[in-house]
Coordinates of C-alpha atoms and ligand atoms in Angstrom, one line a residue:
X3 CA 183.6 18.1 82.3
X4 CA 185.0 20.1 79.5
X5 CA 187.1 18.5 77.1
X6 CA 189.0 20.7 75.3
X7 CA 191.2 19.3 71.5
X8 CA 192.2 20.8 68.4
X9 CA 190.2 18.3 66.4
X10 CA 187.2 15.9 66.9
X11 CA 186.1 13.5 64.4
X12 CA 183.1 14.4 63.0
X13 CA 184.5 18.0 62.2
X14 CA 187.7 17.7 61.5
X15 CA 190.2 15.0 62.2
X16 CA 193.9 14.2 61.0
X17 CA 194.7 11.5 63.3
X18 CA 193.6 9.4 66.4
X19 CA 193.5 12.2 68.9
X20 CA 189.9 13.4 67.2
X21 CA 188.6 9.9 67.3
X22 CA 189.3 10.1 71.2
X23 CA 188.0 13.4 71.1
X24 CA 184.6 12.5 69.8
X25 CA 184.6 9.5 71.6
X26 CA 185.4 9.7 75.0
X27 CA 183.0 13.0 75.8
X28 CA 180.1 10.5 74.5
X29 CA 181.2 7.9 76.8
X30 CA 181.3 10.5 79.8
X31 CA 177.8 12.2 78.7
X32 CA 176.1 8.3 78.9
X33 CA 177.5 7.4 82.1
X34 CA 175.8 10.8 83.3
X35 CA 178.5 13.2 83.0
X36 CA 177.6 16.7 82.1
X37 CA 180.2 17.0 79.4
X38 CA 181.0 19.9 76.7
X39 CA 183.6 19.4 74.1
X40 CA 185.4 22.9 72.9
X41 CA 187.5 23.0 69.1
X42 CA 188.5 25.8 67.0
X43 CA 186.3 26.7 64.1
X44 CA 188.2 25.3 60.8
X45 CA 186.7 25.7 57.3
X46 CA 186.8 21.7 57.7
X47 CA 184.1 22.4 60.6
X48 CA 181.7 24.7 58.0
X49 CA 182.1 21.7 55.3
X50 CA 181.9 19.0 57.9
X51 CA 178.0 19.0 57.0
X52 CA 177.7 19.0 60.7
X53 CA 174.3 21.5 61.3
X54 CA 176.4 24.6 63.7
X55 CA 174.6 27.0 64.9
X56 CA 175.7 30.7 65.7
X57 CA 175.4 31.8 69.6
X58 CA 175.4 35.2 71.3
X59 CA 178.4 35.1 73.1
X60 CA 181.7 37.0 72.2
X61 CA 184.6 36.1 73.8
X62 CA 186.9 38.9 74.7
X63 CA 190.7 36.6 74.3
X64 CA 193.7 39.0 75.4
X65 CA 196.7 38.3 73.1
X66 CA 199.8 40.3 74.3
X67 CA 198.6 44.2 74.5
X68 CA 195.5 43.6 72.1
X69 CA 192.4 41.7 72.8
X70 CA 190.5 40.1 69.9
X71 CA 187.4 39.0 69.9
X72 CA 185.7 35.4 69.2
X73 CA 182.7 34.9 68.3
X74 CA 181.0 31.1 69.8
X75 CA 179.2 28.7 67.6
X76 CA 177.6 25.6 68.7
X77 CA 176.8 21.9 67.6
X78 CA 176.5 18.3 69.0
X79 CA 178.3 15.1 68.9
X80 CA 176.1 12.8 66.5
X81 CA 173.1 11.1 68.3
X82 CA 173.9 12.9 71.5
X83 CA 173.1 16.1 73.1
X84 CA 176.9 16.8 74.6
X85 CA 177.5 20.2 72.6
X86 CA 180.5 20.6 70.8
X87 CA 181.7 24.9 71.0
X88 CA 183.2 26.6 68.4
X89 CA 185.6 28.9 68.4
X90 CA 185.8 31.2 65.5
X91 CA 188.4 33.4 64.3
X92 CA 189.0 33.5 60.7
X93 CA 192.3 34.7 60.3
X94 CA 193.4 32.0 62.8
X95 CA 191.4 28.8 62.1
X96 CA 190.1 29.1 58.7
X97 CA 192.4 28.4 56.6
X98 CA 192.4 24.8 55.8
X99 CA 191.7 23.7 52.3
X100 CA 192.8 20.1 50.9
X101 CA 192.8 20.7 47.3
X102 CA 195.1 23.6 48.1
X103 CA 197.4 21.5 50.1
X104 CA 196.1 23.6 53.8
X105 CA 195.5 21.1 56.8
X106 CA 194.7 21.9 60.5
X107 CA 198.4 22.5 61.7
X108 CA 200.7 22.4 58.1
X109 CA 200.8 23.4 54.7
X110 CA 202.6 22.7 51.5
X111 CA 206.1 24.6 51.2
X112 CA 207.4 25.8 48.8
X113 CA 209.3 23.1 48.0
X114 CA 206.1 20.4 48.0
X115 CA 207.2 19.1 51.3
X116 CA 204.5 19.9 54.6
X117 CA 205.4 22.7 56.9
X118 CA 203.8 23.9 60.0
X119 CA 201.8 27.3 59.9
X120 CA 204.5 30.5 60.8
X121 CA 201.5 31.2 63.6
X122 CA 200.6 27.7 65.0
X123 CA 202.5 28.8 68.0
X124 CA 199.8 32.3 68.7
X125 CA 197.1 29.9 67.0
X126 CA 197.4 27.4 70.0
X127 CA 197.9 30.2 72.4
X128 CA 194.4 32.5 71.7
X129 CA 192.6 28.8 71.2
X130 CA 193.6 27.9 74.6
X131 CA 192.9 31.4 76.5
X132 CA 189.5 31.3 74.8
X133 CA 189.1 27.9 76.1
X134 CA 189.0 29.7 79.9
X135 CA 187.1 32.4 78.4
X136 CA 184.3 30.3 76.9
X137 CA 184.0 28.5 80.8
X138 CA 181.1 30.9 82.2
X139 CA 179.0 30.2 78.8
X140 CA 178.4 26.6 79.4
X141 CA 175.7 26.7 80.8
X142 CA 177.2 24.1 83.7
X143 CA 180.2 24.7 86.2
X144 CA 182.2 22.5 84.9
X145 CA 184.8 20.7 87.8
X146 CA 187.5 19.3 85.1
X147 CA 188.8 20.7 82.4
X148 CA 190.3 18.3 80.4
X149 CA 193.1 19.4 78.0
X150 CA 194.7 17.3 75.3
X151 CA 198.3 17.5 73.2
X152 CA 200.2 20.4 73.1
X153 CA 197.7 22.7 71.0
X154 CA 195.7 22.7 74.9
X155 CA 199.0 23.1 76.7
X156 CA 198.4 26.4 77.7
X157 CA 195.3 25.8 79.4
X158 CA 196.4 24.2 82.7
X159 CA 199.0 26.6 83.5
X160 CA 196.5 29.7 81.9
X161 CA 193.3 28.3 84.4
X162 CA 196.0 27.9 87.7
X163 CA 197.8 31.6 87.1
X164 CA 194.8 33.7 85.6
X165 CA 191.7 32.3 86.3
X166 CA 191.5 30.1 90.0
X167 CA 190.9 33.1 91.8
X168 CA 187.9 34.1 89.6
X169 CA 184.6 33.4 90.7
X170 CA 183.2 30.6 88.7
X171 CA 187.2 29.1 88.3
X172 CA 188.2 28.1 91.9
X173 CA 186.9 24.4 92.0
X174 CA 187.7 23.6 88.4
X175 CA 191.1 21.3 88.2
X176 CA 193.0 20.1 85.4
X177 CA 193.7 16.8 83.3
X178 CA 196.6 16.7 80.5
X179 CA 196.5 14.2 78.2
X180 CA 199.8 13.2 75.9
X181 CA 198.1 12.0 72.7
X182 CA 202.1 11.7 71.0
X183 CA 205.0 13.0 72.9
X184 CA 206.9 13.7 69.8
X185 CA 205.0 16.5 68.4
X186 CA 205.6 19.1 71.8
X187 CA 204.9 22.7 70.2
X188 CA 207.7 24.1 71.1
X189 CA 208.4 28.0 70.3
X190 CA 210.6 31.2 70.2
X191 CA 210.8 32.9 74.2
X192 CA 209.0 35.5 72.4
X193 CA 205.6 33.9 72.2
X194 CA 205.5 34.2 76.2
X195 CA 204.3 38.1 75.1
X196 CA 201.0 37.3 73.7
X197 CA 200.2 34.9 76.9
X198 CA 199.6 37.2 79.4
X199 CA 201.9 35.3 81.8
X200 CA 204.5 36.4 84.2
X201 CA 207.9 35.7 82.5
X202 CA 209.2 34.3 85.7
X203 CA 207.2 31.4 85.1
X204 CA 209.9 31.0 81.7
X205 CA 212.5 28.8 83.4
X206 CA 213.3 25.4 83.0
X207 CA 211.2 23.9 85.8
X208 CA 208.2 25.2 84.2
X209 CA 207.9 26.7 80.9
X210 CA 211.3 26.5 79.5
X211 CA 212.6 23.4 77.8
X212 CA 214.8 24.6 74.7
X213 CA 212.0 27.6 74.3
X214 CA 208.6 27.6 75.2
X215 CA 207.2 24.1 75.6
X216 CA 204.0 24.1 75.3
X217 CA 203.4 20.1 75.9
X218 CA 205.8 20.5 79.2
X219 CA 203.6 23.5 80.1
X220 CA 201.0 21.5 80.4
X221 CA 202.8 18.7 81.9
X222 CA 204.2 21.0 84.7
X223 CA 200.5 22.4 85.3
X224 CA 197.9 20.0 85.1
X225 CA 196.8 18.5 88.5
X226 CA 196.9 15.1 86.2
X227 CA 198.8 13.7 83.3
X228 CA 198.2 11.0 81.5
X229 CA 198.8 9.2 78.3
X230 CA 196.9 6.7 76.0
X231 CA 198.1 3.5 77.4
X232 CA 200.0 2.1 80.6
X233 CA 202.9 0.9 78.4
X234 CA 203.6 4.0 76.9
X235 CA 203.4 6.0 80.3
X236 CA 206.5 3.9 81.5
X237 CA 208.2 4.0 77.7
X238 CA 208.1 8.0 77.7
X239 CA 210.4 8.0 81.0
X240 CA 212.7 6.8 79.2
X241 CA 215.2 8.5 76.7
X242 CA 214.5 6.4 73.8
X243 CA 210.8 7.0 74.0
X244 CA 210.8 10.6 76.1
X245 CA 211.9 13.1 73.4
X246 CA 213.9 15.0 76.1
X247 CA 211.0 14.8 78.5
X248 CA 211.6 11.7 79.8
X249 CA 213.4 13.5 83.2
X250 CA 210.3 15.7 83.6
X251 CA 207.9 12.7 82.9
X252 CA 209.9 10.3 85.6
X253 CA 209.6 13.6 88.5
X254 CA 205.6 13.6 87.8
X255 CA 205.2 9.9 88.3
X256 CA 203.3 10.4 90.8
X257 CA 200.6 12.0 88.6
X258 CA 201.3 10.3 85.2
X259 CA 199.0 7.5 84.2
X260 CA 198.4 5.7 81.2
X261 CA 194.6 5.1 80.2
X262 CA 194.1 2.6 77.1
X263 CA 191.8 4.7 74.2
X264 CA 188.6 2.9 73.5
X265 CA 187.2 1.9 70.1
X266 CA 184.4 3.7 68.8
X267 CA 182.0 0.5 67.9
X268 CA 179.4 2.8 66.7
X269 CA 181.5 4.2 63.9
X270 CA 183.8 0.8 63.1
X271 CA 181.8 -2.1 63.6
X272 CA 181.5 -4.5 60.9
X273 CA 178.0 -5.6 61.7
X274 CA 177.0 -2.0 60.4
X275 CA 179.4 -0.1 58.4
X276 CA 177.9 2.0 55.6
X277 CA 181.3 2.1 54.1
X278 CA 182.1 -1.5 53.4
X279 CA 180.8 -3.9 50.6
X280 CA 179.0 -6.5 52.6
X281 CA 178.8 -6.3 56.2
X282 CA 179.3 -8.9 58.7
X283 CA 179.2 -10.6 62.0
X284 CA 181.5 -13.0 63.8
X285 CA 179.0 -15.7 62.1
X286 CA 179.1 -14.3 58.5
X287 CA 182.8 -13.3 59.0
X288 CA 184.2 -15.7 56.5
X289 CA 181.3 -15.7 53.8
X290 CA 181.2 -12.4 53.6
X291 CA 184.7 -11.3 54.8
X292 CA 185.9 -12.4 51.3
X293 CA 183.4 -9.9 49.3
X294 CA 184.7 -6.9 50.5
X295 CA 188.5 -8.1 49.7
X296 CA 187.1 -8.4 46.0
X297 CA 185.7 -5.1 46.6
X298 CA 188.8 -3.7 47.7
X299 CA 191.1 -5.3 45.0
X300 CA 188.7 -3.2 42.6
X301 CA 188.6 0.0 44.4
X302 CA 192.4 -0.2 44.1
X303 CA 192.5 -1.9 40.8
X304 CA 194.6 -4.7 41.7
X305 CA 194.2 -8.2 40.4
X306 CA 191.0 -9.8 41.8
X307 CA 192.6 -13.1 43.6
X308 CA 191.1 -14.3 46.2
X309 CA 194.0 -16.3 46.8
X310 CA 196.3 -13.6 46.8
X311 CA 196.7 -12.3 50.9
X312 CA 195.9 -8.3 51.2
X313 CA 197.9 -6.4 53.1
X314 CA 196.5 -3.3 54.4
X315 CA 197.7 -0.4 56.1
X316 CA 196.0 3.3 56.9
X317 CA 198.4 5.5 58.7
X318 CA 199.7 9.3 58.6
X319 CA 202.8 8.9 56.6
X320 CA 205.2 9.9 58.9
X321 CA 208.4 8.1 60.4
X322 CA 206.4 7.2 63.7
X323 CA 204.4 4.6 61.9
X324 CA 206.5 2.5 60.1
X325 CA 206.1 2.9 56.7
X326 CA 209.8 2.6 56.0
X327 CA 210.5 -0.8 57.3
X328 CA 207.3 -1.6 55.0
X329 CA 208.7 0.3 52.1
X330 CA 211.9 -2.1 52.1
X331 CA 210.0 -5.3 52.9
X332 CA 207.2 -4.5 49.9
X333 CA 209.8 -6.8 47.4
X334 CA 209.6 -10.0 50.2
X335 CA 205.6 -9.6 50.3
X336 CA 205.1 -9.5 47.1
X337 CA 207.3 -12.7 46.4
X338 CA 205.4 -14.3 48.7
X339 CA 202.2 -13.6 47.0
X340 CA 200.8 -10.5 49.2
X341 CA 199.3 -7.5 47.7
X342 CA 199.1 -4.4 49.3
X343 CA 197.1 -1.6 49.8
X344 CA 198.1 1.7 51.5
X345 CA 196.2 4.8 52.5
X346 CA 197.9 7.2 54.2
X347 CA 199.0 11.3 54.0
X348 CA 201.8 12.7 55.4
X349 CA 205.9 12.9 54.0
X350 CA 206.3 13.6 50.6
X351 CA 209.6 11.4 50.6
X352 CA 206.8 8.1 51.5
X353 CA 204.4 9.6 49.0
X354 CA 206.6 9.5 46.9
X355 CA 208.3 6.2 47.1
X356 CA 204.8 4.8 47.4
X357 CA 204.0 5.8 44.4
X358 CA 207.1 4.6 42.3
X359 CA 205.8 1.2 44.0
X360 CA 202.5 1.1 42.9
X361 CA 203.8 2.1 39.2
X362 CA 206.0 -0.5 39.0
X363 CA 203.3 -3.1 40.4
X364 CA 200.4 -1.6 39.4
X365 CA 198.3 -5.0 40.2
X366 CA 199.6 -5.9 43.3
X367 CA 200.2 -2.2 45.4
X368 CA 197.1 0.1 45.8
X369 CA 198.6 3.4 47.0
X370 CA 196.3 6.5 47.8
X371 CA 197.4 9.2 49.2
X372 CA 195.2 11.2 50.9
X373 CA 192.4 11.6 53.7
X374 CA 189.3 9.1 52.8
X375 CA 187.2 7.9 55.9
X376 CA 185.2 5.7 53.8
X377 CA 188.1 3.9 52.5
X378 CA 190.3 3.8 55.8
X379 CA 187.0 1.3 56.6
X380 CA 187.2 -0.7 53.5
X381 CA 191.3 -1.2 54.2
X382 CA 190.0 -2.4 57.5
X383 CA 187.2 -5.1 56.3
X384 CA 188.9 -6.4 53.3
X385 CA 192.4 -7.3 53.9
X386 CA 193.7 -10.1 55.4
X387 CA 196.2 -8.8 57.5
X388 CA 197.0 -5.3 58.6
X389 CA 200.4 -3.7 59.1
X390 CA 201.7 -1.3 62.0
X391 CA 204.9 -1.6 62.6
X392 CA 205.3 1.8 64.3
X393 CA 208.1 3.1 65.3
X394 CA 206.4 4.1 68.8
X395 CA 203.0 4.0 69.2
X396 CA 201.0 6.0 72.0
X397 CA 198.0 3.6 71.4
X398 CA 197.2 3.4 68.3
X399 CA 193.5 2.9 67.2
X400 CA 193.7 1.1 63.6
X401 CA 194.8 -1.9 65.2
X402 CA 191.9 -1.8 67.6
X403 CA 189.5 -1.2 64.8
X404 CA 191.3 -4.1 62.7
X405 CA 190.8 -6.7 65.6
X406 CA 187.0 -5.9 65.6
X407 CA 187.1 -6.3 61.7
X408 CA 188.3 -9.9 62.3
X409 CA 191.7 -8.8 60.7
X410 CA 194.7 -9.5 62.0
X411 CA 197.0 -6.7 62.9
X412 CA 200.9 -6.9 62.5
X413 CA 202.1 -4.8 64.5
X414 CA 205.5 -3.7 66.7
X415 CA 205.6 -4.3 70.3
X416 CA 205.5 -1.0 71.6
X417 CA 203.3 1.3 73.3
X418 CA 199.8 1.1 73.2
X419 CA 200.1 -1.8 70.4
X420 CA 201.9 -4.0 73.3
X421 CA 199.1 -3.6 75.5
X422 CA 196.0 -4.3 72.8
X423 CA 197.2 -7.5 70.9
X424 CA 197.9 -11.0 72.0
X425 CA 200.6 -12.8 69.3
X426 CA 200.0 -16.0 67.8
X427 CA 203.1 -17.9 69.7
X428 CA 202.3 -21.2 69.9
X429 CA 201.1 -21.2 73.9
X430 CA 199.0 -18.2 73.3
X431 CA 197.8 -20.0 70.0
X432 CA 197.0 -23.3 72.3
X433 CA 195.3 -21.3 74.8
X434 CA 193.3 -19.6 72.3
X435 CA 194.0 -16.0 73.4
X436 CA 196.2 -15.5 70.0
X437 CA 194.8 -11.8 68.3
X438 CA 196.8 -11.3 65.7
X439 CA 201.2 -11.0 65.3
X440 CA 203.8 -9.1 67.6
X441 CA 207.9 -8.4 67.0
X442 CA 210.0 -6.7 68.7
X443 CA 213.2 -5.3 66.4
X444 CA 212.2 -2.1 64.1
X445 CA 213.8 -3.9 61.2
X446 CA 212.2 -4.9 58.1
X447 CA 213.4 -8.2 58.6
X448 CA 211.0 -8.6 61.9
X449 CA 208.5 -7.3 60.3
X450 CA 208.9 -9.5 57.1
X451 CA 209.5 -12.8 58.7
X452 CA 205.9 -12.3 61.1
X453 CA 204.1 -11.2 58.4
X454 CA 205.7 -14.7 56.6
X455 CA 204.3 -16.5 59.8
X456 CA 201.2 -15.0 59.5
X457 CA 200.4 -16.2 55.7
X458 CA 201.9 -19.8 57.2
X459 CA 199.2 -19.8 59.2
X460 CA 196.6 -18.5 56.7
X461 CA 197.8 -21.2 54.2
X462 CA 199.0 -24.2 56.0
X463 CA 196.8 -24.0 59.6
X464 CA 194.1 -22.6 58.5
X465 CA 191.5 -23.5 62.0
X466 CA 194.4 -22.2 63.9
X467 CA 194.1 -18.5 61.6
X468 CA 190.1 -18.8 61.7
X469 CA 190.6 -19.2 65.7
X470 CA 192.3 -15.5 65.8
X471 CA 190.0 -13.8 63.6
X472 CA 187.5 -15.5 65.9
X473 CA 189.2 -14.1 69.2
X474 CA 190.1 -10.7 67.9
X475 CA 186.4 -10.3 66.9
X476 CA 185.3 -10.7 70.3
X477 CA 187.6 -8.0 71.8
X478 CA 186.0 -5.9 73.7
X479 CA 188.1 -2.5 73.9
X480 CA 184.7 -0.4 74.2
X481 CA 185.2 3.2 75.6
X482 CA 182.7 2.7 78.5
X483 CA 185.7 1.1 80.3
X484 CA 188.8 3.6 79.4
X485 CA 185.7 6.1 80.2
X486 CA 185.2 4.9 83.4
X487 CA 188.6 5.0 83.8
X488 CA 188.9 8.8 83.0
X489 CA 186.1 9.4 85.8
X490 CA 187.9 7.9 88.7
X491 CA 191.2 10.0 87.6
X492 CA 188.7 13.4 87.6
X493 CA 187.7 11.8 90.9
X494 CA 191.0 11.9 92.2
X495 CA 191.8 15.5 91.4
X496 CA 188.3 16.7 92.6
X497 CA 188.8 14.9 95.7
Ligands
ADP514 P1 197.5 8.5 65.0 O1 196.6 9.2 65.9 O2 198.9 8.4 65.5 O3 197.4 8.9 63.6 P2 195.7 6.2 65.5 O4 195.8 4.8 65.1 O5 195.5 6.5 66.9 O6 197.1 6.9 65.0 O7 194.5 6.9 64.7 C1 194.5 7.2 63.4 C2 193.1 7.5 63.0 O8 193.1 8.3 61.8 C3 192.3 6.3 62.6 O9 190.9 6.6 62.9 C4 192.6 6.1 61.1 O10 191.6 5.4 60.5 C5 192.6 7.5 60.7 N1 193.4 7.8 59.5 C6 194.7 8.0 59.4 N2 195.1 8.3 58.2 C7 194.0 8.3 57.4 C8 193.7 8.6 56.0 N3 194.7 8.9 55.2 N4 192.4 8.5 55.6 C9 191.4 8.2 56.5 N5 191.6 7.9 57.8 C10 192.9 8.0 58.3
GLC515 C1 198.2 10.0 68.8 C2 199.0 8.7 68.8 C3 198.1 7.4 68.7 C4 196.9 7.5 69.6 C5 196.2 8.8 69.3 C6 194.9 9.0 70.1 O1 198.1 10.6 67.6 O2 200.0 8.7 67.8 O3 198.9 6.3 69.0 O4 196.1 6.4 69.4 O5 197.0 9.9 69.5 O6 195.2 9.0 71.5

């Protein structure tokens, strides 16, 4: 197995796609897998602190009428010996640089606001090619290759109309995974030139889709597809959720699935997180639950109330997750008493409104904008309830990660989010299968009004509140399932 992503957590990550990255090869590997993992080389990668290691190979990767070259370097995934390949090409990949505003995929414009690299489109390109290229320096045949988002698009269509015939090639077959069906990497015709593929192939039952599409190349090409949870797989054949794919999605059904993430408990488990104030277990929850809240009103330099209910939320600030209906709803927490903590990076127009909020309540709204792992763990531990109200959510892993941390997640009834929490109704409360709060509208007003609900519970009922955090602690949504799920779909395609 070869999984092949344009981040993995550990060496550089901006969302929920390098968590899966990291993740799911480690659950392969232990359930006896051979398994490599294959990124590009970011300066994020040389500062990662991650011990890499320069090999002999040079990859020859053709790019229109010029070939350049790539040189290989090599680490692991923490604690395990799958190795995680390198791809290096400066002028491409290392570039990044957070203090200068430079992330994986985007940069600050000239106007403040994020914009995508001029290049991303030949970036994506030469990283998949070099992806087929790197195949004969494994050191293992692999039999799947499995490609994820549309940064990897390429890769199916590159292994069935360059490679199969190659010796080494014939047996391998292809999985496509949509991480977020939203972000497709679509380009000018022109970047067919630098593929090396026959322009007939540009039409719209394969490449084409308003330009080159390289998330419905992919799509097309992959001898699978699927997506990060069941719910999602039937929302994206729709037009609402689809993004203009939702035709093309409904004609693959046959070969679309949709495979819940799992939750790293290794790297967010309360019992033993270096990142949080005072660890604890479903025993100690609500001794020790309440020290890292104090912790975390101090980190943000809000008022130290115990009383006071936390809010959290840790998102990419973008329109997908939400943070506008929690913008306008802000005014109704904090008259009920909430505070509310945010980390997040993404839109200037949230930065900036998030800001102006925290100024004017500089007690009661913790804002920080930015990338911090440590304190995306704290958020986690010490609030009381955590927000996603997204928009659309493929799976989501936050609220996965909050349900583990015995806290609460509010979130919208969509997508992956719809298949990983159980909402307090009354029945479900009776039954004791409640995790946490679901609505349905994308209004502020939902969201408000469950979130009032929720403190109604942590005020006025609170055994029945204790009972969720209870439940949602002993959610198990470990990756050896969803992992064991992944085998039988490579199983499928290897026949
Ligand atoms: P998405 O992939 O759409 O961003 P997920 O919920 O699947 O959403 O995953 C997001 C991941 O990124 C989580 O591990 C979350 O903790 C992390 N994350 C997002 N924003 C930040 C941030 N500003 N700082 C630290 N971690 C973040
Ligand atoms: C995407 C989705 C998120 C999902 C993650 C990992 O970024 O937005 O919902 O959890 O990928 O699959």
């Amino acid at each position: 197995m070869l999984v092949a992503a344009s981040e993995v957590a550990g060496f550089a990550k901006t969302g929920g796609l390098a968590d899966v990255a990291a993740a799911l090869p480690r659950a392969l590997a232990k359930r006896g897998n051979l398994t490599a993992v294959v990124m590009p080389l970011y300066n994020s990668v040389r500062r990662s602190g991650m011990p890499i290691e320069r090999t002999r190979f040079v990859l020859p990767v053709p790019m229109g009428d010029r070939v350049l070259a790539c040189r290989v370097y090599r680490s692991h995934l923490p604690n395990t010996d799958v190795p995680v390949f390198l791809i290096e090409h400066k002028p491409f990949f290392e570039r990044d640089d957070p203090a200068a505003g430079r992330g994986l995929y985007q940069a600050q414009g000239a106007g403040g606001g994020k914009e995508d690299y001029w290049d991303n489109g030949e970036r994506f390109v030469f990283f998949s090619r070099s992806v087929l290229e790197l195949i004969p320096h494994l050191g293992f045949p692999p039999d799947v290759i499995h490609a994820n988002d549309w940064q990897t698009g390429l890769v199916p269509v590159f292994l069935n109309e360059l490679y199969h015939l190659s010796p080494g090639y014939q047996r391998i077959r292809s999985v496509f995974t949509i991480h977020n069906i939203a972000y497709q990497g679509s380009y000018p015709r022109s970047l067919m030139n630098v593929t090396g593929l026959s322009p007939a192939l540009y039409n719209p039952g394969q490449l084409e889709h308003y330009g080159f599409n390289l998330l419905k190349s992919g799509v097309v090409f992959a001898d699978a597809v699927n997506t990060v949870s069941p719910t999602y797989a039937r929302e994206i054949q729709t037009a609402e959720f689809g993004c203009g794919l939702e035709g093309l999605l409904s004609g693959v059904h046959w070969k679309l699935t949709g495979i819940v993430n799992g939750c790293d408990y290794e790297q967010w488990s309360p019992a033993h997180d270096r990142f949080i104030a005072a660890p604890y277990t479903p025993e100690t929850v609500f001794e020790r639950k309440p020290l890292c809240k104090a912790d975390l009103q101090r980190r943000f330099g809000l008022a130290e109330d115990p009383a006071a209910p936390v809010l959290g939320v840790v998102a990419r600030l973008v329109a997908q997750k939400g943070i506008d209906i929690v913008l306008s709803a802000a005014r109704g927490f904090l008259d009920l008493g909430c505070q509310l903590v945010v980390l997040g990076d993404g839109d200037r127009e949230y930065h900036d409104q998030l800001r102006a909020l925290r100024d004017r309540n500089p007690t009661r709204v913790g804002v920080y904008l930015g990338f911090n792992e440590g304190l995306a763990h704290a958020i986690e531990a010490g609030s009381d309830l955590f927000l996603m109200p997204s928009r659309y959510e493929p799976c989501g892993l936050n609220q996965m990660y909050s349900l583990k941390y015995g806290t609460p997640p509010v979130v919208r009834m969509t997508g992956g989010l719809a298949d990983t929490v159980v909402n307090a109704t009354v029945e479900n409360l009776a039954d004791g299968r409640a995790t946490g709060f679901t609505f349905g509208e994308y209004s502020a007003h939902a969201l408000y009004e469950t979130v009032r609900w929720a403190l109604t519970l942590l005020r006025e009922r609170p055994k029945d509140f204790r009972q969720i955090v209870r439940t949602a602690m002993a959610q198990d949504w470990s990756w050896d399932r969803s992992a064991e799920a992944y085998e039988r779909l490579y199983l499928k395609i290897i026949g």
